[in-house]
GROMACS .gro file of C-alpha atoms in nm:
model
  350
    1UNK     CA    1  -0.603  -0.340   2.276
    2UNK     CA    2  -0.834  -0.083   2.165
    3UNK     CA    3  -0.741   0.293   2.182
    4UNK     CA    4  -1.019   0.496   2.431
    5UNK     CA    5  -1.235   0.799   2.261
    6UNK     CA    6  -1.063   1.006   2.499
    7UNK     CA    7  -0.753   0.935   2.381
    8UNK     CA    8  -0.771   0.898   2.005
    9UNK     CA    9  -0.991   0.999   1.712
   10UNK     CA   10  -1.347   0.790   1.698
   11UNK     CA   11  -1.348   0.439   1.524
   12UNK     CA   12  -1.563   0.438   1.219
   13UNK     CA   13  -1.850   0.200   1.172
   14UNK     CA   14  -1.781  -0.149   1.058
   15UNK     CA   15  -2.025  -0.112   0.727
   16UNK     CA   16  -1.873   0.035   0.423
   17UNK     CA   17  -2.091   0.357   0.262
   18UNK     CA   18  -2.198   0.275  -0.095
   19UNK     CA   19  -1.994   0.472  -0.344
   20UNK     CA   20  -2.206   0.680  -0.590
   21UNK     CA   21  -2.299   0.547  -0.898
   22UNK     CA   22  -2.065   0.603  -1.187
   23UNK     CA   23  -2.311   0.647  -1.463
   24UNK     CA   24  -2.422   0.994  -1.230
   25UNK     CA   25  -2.086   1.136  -1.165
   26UNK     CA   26  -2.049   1.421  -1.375
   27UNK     CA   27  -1.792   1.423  -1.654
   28UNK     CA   28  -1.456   1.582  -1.572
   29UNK     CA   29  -1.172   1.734  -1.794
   30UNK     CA   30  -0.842   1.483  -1.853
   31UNK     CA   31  -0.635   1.489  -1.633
   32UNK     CA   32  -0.287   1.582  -1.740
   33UNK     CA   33   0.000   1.339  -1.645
   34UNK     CA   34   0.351   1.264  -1.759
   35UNK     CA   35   0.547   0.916  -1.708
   36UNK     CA   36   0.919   0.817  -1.722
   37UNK     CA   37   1.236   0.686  -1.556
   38UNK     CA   38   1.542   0.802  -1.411
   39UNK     CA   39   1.890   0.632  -1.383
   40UNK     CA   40   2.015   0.638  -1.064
   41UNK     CA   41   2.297   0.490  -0.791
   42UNK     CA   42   2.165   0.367  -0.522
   43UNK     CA   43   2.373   0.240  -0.213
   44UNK     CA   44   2.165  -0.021  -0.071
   45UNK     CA   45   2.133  -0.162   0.286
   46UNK     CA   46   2.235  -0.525   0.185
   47UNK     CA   47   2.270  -0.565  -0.213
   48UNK     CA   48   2.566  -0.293  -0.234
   49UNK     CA   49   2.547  -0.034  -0.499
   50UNK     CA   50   2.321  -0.086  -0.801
   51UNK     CA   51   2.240   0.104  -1.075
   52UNK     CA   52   1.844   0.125  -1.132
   53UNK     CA   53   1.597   0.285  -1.350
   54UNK     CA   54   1.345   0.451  -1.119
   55UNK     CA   55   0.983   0.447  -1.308
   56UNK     CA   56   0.738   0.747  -1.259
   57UNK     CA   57   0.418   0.900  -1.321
   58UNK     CA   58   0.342   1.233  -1.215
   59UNK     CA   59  -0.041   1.347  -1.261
   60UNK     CA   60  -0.207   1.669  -1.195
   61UNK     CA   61  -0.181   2.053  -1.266
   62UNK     CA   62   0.185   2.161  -1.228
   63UNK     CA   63   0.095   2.444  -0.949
   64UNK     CA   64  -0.076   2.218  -0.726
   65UNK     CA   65   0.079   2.061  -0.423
   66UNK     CA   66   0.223   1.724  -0.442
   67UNK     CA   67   0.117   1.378  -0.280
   68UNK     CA   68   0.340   1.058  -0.358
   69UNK     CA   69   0.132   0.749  -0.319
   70UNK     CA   70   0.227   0.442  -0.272
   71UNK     CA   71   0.032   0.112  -0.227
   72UNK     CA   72   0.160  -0.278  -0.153
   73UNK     CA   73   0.415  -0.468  -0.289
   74UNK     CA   74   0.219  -0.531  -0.643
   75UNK     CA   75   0.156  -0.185  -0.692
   76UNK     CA   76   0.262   0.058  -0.949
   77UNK     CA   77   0.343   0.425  -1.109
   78UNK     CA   78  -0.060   0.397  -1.228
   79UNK     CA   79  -0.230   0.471  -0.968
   80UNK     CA   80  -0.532   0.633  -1.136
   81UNK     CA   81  -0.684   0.771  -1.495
   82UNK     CA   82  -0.564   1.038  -1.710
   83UNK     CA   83  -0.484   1.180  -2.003
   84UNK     CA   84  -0.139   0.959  -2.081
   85UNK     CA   85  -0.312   0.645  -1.991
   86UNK     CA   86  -0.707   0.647  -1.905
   87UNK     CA   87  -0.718   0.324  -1.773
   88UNK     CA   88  -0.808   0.256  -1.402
   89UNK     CA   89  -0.519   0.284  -1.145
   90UNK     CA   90  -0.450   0.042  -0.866
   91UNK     CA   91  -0.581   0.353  -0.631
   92UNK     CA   92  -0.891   0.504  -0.898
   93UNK     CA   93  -1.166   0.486  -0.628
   94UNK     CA   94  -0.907   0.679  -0.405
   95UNK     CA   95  -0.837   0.877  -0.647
   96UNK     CA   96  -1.106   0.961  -0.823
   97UNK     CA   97  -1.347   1.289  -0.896
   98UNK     CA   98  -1.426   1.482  -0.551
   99UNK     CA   99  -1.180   1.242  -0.351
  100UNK     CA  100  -0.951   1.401  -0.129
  101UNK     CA  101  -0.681   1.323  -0.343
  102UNK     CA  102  -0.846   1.429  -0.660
  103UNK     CA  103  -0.559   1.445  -0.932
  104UNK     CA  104  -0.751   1.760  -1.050
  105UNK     CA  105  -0.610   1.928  -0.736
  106UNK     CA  106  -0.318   1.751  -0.604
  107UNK     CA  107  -0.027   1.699  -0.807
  108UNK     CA  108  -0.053   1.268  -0.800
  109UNK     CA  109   0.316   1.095  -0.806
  110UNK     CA  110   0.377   0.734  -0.791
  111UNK     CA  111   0.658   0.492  -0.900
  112UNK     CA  112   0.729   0.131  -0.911
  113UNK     CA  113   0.903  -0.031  -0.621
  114UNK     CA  114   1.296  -0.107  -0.673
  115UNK     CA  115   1.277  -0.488  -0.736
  116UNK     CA  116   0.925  -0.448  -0.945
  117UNK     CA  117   1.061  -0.595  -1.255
  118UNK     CA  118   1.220  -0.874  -1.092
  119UNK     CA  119   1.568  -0.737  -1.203
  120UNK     CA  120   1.744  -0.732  -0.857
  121UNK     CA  121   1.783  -1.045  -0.695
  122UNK     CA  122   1.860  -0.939  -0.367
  123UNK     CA  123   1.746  -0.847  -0.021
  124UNK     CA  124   1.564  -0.535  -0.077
  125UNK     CA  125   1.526  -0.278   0.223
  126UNK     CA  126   1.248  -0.035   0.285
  127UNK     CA  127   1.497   0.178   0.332
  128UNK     CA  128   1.611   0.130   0.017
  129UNK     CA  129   1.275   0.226  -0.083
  130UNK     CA  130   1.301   0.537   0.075
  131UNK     CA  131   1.598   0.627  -0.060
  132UNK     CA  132   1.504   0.593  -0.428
  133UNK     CA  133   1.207   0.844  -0.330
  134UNK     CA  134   1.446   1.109  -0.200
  135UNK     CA  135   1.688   1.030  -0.583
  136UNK     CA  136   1.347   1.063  -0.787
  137UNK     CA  137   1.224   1.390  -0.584
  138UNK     CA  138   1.587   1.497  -0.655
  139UNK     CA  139   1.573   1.424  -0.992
  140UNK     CA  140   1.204   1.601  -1.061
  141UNK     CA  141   1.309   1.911  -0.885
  142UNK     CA  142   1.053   1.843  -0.582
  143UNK     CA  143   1.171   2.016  -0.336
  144UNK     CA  144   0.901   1.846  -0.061
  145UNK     CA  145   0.621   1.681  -0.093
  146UNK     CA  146   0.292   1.775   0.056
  147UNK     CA  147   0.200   1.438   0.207
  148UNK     CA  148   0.321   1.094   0.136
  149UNK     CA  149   0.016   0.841   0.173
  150UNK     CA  150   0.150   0.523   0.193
  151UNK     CA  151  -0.111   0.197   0.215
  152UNK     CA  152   0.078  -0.148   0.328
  153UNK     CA  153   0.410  -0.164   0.223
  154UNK     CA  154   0.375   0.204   0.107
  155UNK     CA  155   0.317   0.317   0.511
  156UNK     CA  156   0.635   0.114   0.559
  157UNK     CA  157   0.848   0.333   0.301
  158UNK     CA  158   0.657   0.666   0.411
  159UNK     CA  159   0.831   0.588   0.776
  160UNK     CA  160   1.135   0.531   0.652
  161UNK     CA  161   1.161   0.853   0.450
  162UNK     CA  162   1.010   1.041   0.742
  163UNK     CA  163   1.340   0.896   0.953
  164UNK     CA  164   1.562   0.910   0.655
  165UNK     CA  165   1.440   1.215   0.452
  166UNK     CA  166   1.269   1.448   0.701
  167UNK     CA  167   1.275   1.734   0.501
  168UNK     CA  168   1.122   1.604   0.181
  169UNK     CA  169   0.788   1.537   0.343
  170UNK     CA  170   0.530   1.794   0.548
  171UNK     CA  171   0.302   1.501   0.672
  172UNK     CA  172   0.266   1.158   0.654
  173UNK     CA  173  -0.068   0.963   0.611
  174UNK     CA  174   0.024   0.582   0.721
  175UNK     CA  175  -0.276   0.342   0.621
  176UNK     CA  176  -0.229  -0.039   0.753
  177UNK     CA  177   0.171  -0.047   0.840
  178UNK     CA  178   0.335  -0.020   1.151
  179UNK     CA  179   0.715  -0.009   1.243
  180UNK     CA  180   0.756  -0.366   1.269
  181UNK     CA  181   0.655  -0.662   1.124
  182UNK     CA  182   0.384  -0.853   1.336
  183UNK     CA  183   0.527  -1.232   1.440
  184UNK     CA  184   0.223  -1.384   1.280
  185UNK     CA  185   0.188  -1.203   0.961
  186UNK     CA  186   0.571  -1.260   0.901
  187UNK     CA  187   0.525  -1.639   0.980
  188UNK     CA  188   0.259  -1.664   0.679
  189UNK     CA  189   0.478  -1.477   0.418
  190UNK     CA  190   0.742  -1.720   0.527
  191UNK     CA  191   0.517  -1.998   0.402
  192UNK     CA  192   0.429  -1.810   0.096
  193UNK     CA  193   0.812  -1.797  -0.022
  194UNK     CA  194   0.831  -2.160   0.043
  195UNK     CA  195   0.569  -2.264  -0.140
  196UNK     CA  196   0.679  -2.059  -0.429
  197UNK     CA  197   1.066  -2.219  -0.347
  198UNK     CA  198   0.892  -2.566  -0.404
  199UNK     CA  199   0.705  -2.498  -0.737
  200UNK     CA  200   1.043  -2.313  -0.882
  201UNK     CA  201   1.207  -2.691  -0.799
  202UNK     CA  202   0.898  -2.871  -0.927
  203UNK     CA  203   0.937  -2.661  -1.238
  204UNK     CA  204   0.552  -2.515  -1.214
  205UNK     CA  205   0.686  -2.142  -1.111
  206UNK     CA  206   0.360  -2.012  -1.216
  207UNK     CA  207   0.181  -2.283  -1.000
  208UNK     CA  208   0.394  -2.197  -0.727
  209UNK     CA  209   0.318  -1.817  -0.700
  210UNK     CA  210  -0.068  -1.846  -0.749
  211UNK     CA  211  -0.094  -2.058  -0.433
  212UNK     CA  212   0.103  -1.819  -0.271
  213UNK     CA  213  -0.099  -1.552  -0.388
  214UNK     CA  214  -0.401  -1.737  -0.276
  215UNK     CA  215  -0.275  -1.783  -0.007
  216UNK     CA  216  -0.217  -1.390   0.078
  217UNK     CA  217  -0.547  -1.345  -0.002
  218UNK     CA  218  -0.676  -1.483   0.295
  219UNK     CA  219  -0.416  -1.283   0.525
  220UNK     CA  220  -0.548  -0.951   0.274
  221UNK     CA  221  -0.926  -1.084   0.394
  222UNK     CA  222  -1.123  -1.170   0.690
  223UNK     CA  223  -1.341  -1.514   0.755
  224UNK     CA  224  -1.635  -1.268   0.810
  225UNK     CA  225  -1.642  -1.147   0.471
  226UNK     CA  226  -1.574  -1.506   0.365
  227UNK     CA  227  -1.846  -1.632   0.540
  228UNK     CA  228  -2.103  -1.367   0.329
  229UNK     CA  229  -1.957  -1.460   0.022
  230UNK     CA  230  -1.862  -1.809   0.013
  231UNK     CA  231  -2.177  -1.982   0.271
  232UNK     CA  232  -2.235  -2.223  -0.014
  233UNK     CA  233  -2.214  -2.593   0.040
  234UNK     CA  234  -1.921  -2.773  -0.170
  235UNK     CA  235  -1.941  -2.942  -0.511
  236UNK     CA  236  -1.799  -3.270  -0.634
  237UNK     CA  237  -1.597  -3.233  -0.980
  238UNK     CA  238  -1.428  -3.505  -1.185
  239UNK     CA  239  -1.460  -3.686  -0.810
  240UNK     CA  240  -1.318  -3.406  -0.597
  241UNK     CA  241  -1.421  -3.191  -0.347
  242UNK     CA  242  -1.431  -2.843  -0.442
  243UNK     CA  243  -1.550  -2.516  -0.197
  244UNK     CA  244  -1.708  -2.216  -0.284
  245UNK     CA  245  -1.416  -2.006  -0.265
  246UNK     CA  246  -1.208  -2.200  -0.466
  247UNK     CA  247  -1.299  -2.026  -0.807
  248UNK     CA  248  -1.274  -1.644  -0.691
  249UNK     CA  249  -0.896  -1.785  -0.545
  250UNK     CA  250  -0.770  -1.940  -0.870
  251UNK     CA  251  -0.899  -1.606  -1.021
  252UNK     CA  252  -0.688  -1.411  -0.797
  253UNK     CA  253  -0.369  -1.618  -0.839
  254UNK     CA  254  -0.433  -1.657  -1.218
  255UNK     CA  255  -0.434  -1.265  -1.234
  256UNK     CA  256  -0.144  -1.178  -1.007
  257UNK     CA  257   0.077  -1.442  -1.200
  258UNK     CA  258   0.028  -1.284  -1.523
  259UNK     CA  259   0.169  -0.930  -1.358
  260UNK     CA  260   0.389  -1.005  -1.097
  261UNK     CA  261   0.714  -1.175  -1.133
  262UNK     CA  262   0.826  -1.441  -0.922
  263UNK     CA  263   1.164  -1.278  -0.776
  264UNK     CA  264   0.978  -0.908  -0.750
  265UNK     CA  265   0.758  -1.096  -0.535
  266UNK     CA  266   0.972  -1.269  -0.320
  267UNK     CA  267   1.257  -1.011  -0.306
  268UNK     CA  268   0.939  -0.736  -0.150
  269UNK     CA  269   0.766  -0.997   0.074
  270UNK     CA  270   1.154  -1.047   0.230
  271UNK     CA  271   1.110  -0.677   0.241
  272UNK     CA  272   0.852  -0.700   0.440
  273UNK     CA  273   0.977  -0.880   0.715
  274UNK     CA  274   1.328  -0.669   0.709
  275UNK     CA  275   1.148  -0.330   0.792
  276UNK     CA  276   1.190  -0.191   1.122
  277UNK     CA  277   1.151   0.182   1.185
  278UNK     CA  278   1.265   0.365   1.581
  279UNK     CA  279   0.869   0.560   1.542
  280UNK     CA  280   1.097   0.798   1.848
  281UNK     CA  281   1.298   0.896   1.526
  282UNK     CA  282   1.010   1.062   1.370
  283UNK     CA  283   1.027   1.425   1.417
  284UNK     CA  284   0.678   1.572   1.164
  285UNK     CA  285   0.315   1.451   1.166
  286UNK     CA  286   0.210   1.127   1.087
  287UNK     CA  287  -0.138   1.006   1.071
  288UNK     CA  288  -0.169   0.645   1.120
  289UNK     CA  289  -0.518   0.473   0.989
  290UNK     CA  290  -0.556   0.118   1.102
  291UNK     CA  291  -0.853  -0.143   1.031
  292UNK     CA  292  -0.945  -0.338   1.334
  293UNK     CA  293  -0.959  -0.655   1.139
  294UNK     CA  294  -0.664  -0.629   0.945
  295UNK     CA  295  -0.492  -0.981   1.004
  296UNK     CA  296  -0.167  -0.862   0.893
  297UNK     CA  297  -0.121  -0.481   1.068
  298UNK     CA  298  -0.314  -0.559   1.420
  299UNK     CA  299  -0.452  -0.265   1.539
  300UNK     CA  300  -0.211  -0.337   1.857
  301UNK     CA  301   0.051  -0.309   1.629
  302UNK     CA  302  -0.127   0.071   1.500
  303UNK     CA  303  -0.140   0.175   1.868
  304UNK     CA  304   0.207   0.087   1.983
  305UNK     CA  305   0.339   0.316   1.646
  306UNK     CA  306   0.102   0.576   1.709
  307UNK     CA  307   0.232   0.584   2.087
  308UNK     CA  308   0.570   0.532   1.997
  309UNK     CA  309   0.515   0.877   1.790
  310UNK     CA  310   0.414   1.029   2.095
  311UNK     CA  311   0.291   1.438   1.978
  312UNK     CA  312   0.393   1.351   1.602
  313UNK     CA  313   0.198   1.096   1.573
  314UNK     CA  314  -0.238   1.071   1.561
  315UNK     CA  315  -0.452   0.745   1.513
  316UNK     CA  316  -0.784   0.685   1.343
  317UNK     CA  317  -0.948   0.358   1.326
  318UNK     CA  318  -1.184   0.197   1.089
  319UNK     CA  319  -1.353  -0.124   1.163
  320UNK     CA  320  -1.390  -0.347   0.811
  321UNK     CA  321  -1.479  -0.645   0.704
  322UNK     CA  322  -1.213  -0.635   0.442
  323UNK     CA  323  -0.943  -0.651   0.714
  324UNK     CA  324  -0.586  -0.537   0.520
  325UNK     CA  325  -0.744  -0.482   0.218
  326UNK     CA  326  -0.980  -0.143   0.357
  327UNK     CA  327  -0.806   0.086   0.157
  328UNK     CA  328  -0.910  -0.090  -0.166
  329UNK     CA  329  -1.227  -0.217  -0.102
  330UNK     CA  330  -1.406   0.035   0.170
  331UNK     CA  331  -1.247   0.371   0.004
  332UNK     CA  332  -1.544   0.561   0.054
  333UNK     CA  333  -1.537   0.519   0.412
  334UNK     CA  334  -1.170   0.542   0.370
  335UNK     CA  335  -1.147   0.877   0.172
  336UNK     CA  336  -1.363   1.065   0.441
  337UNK     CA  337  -1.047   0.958   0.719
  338UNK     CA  338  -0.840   1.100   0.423
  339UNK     CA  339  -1.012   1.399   0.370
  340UNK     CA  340  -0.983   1.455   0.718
  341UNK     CA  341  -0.637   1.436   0.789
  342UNK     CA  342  -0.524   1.620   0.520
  343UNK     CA  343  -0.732   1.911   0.642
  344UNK     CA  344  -0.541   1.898   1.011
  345UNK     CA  345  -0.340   2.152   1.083
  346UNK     CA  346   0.029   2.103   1.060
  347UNK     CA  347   0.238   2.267   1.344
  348UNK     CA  348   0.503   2.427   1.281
  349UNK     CA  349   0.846   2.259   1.165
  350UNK     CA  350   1.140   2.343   1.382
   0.00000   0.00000   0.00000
């Protein structure tokens, strides 16, 4: 099902734009940041009432308006460079100078998920999620933010605060989540938990979540960029079989392993899967940006939210080879949708 140019915003080309060199960006001043936590009850949907440190990072001039960012399930208060910790951020090409969410102008907060450190062993809501935004707005004396852009799992919370929380948000930006979890995509996570279950009883844990991981990967991905990257024929070694994509896989479940812990991983896939959102009970704008390729968040799955928003809600579509994973890998492409929904008007709030 694809949405008509009549009725929706035009669908982007299918190539990404190269990004500008870095070596010819021009040098720009630190950007100033601060990072912490905050203690803080929080009555959960299924795990009762837990007490939880909430960990920030808030970066940007202290005038400027405020964006809360939130990415998948791995992803943290870093989201991009400055002056506390000038590292790359999980979001930096998002993020970065000229972008539409340039920290320089936007006041940049981000915090880990509840269930990140792989201290709560228990179903985790997005809800929940939501929740814990509205106790560390409360707690930074933000009033309302600006716009929540949420990517993945982050779209998921940004609905549920929009239900939840109305009044701490002015817009919503929704990149690759819906209101539901698709059938398929929940099926695959499924297998994913069980193959981590059976290395945690094989005592090989770490084993366990790098084939899940790997696994993911190809739900994150699409066969067409697989087929441009990986066309090689296989090798033999020590007598096996072994394909092209093999190495950049182990790589990717090698890395996630040594950052992600095995509960916080399972806890937010299950998280995942328990997120459901009435889009009717949205009452202020949302933008929803799907990738027509994304194996995970069919754009079918885009269109029935966006519809399900009826006036609140607006759609934009960007065709990808990197399916799910657009808003990482295509962010130039990405950052002009951005950059134009942040500049749409916002009606008035009754």
């Amino acid at each position: 099902m694809h949405p008509s140019p009549a009725e929706r915003s035009a669908v982007a080309p299918s190539r990404p734009v190269p990004a500008p060199e870095a070596a010819h960006a021009p040098p720009r001043p630190a950007i100033p940041a601060g990072r912490g936590s905050i203690d803080a009850v929080l009555a959960t949907r299924y795990a009762g009432t837990r007490r939880l440190h909430l960990q920030y990072e808030l970066a940007g001039p202290e005038d400027a308006p405020v964006a809360l960012v939130a990415g998948g399930i791995s992803a943290h208060r870093h989201v991009a460079a400055n002056v506390l910790d000038p590292s790359p951020g999980w979001a930096q090409g998002l993020l970065d100078a000229g972008r539409a969410l340039d920290p320089a102008r936007w006041r940049i907060l981000a915090f880990d998920y509840v269930g990140a450190d792989g201290a709560l062993d228990a179903p985790i809501d997005t809800a929940d999620q939501a929740d814990a935004v509205a106790l560390l707005l409360d707690a930074l004396g933000i009033a309302q933010l600006a716009v929540f852009v949420g990517y993945s799992y982050g779209a998921l919370v940004g609905l549920q605060l929009a239900v939840r929380h109305p009044q701490r948000l002015r817009r919503l930006i929704a990149v690759s989540g819906a209101h539901r979890p698709h059938p398929y995509a929940a099926a695959w996570r499924a297998l994913q938990r069980k193959v981590v279950a059976l290395g945690q009883l094989q005592c090989a844990d770490e084993q366990g979540l790098s084939l899940a991981r790997q696994l993911a990967m190809l739900s994150y991905r699409t066969p067409e960029e697989f087929a441009e990257r990986f066309d090689a024929p296989p090798v033999l070694c020590n007598g096996r079989v072994r394909v092209a994509a093999e190495d950049y896989l182990d790589a990717a479940g090698a890395k996630f392993v040594a950052r992600m812990p095995a509960t916080a991983w399972l806890r937010l896939s299950e998280s995942i899967d328990l997120h459901r959102v009435d889009p009717a009970q949205v009452r202020l704008p949302v933008s929803v940006i799907a990738v027509d390729g994304d194996r995970l968040v069919p754009l079918a799955d885009a269109v029935a939210l966006q519809e399900g928003l009826g006036c609140h809600g607006r759609l934009r579509v960007l065709r990808s080879e990197y399916g799910h994973d657009a808003f990482l890998k295509d962010t130039a492409r990405m950052d002009a949708l951005l950059a134009s929904e942040l500049a749409a008007p916002l009606p008035a709030r009754p």
